[in-house]
C-alpha cells in the first residue's frame, strides 16, 4: 500500500458512521465524470480499511483525488482540505482542488530574527 492509501484511512477514521455510509454511497453513485462506480455488492459491509483497499483497486493513484471529491460531496470540506494537505506533504503534488504550487513556494520564508 502506498502512503496515500494510509492517508485516506486516517481521514475515514474521522468520519462518523453516518458520514462513512454516505461516503460509500457516493463511491457507488458518482457524479457524472467524477470517477467510476464501485458496485454496491463490493462496498456492502465493508469497514474503512476494506473500503480504502477497494478504492486503491478501482482508482489506483487517483484514490486520494476521488476521496477529496467525495468528502466535499458529503460536506466535509475540512477533511477534504486536510487530506489534500497530507497528500501534498508526502508527494509534493497538489490535487486539483488545492492551491497552485507556486502559491506554496513563493511564500517568503526568510528568517528575520536575530
Coordinates of N, CA and C in Angstrom, one line a residue, residues 11 19 22-24 26-27 64-81 83:
X11 N -8.2 9.7 7.4 CA -9.3 10.6 7.2 C -10.6 9.9 7.4
X19 N -21.7 9.5 8.2 CA -20.9 10.1 7.2 C -20.2 9.1 6.3
X22 N -22.5 7.5 3.9 CA -22.7 8.4 2.8 C -21.5 8.4 1.9
X23 N -20.3 8.4 2.4 CA -19.1 8.4 1.6 C -19.1 7.2 0.7
X24 N -19.5 6.0 1.2 CA -19.5 4.8 0.4 C -20.6 4.9 -0.6
X26 N -21.6 7.5 -2.2 CA -21.0 8.3 -3.3 C -20.0 7.5 -4.2
X27 N -19.3 6.6 -3.6 CA -18.4 5.8 -4.4 C -19.2 4.9 -5.3
X64 N -6.7 9.3 -3.8 CA -6.8 10.5 -2.9 C -7.7 11.5 -3.6
X65 N -7.5 11.8 -4.9 CA -8.3 12.8 -5.5 C -9.8 12.4 -5.4
X66 N -10.1 11.1 -5.6 CA -11.5 10.7 -5.5 C -12.0 10.9 -4.1
X67 N -11.2 10.5 -3.1 CA -11.6 10.7 -1.7 C -11.9 12.2 -1.4
X68 N -11.0 13.1 -1.9 CA -11.2 14.5 -1.7 C -12.6 15.0 -2.3
X69 N -12.9 14.5 -3.5 CA -14.1 14.9 -4.2 C -15.3 14.4 -3.4
X70 N -15.3 13.2 -2.9 CA -16.4 12.6 -2.2 C -16.6 13.3 -0.9
X71 N -15.5 13.6 -0.2 CA -15.6 14.3 1.1 C -16.3 15.7 0.9
X72 N -16.0 16.3 -0.2 CA -16.7 17.6 -0.5 C -18.2 17.4 -0.7
X73 N -18.5 16.3 -1.4 CA -19.9 16.0 -1.7 C -20.7 15.7 -0.4
X74 N -20.0 15.2 0.6 CA -20.7 14.9 1.9 C -20.5 16.1 2.9
X75 N -20.1 17.2 2.3 CA -20.0 18.5 3.1 C -18.9 18.4 4.2
X76 N -17.9 17.6 3.9 CA -16.7 17.5 4.9 C -15.5 18.2 4.2
X77 N -15.7 19.5 3.9 CA -14.6 20.2 3.3 C -13.4 20.3 4.2
X78 N -13.6 20.3 5.5 CA -12.5 20.3 6.5 C -11.6 19.1 6.3
X79 N -12.2 17.9 6.1 CA -11.4 16.7 5.9 C -10.8 16.6 4.5
X80 N -11.5 17.2 3.5 CA -11.0 17.2 2.1 C -9.8 18.0 2.1
X81 N -9.8 19.2 2.8 CA -8.6 20.1 2.9 C -7.5 19.4 3.6
X83 N -6.9 16.2 3.9 CA -6.3 15.1 3.1 C -5.5 15.7 2.0

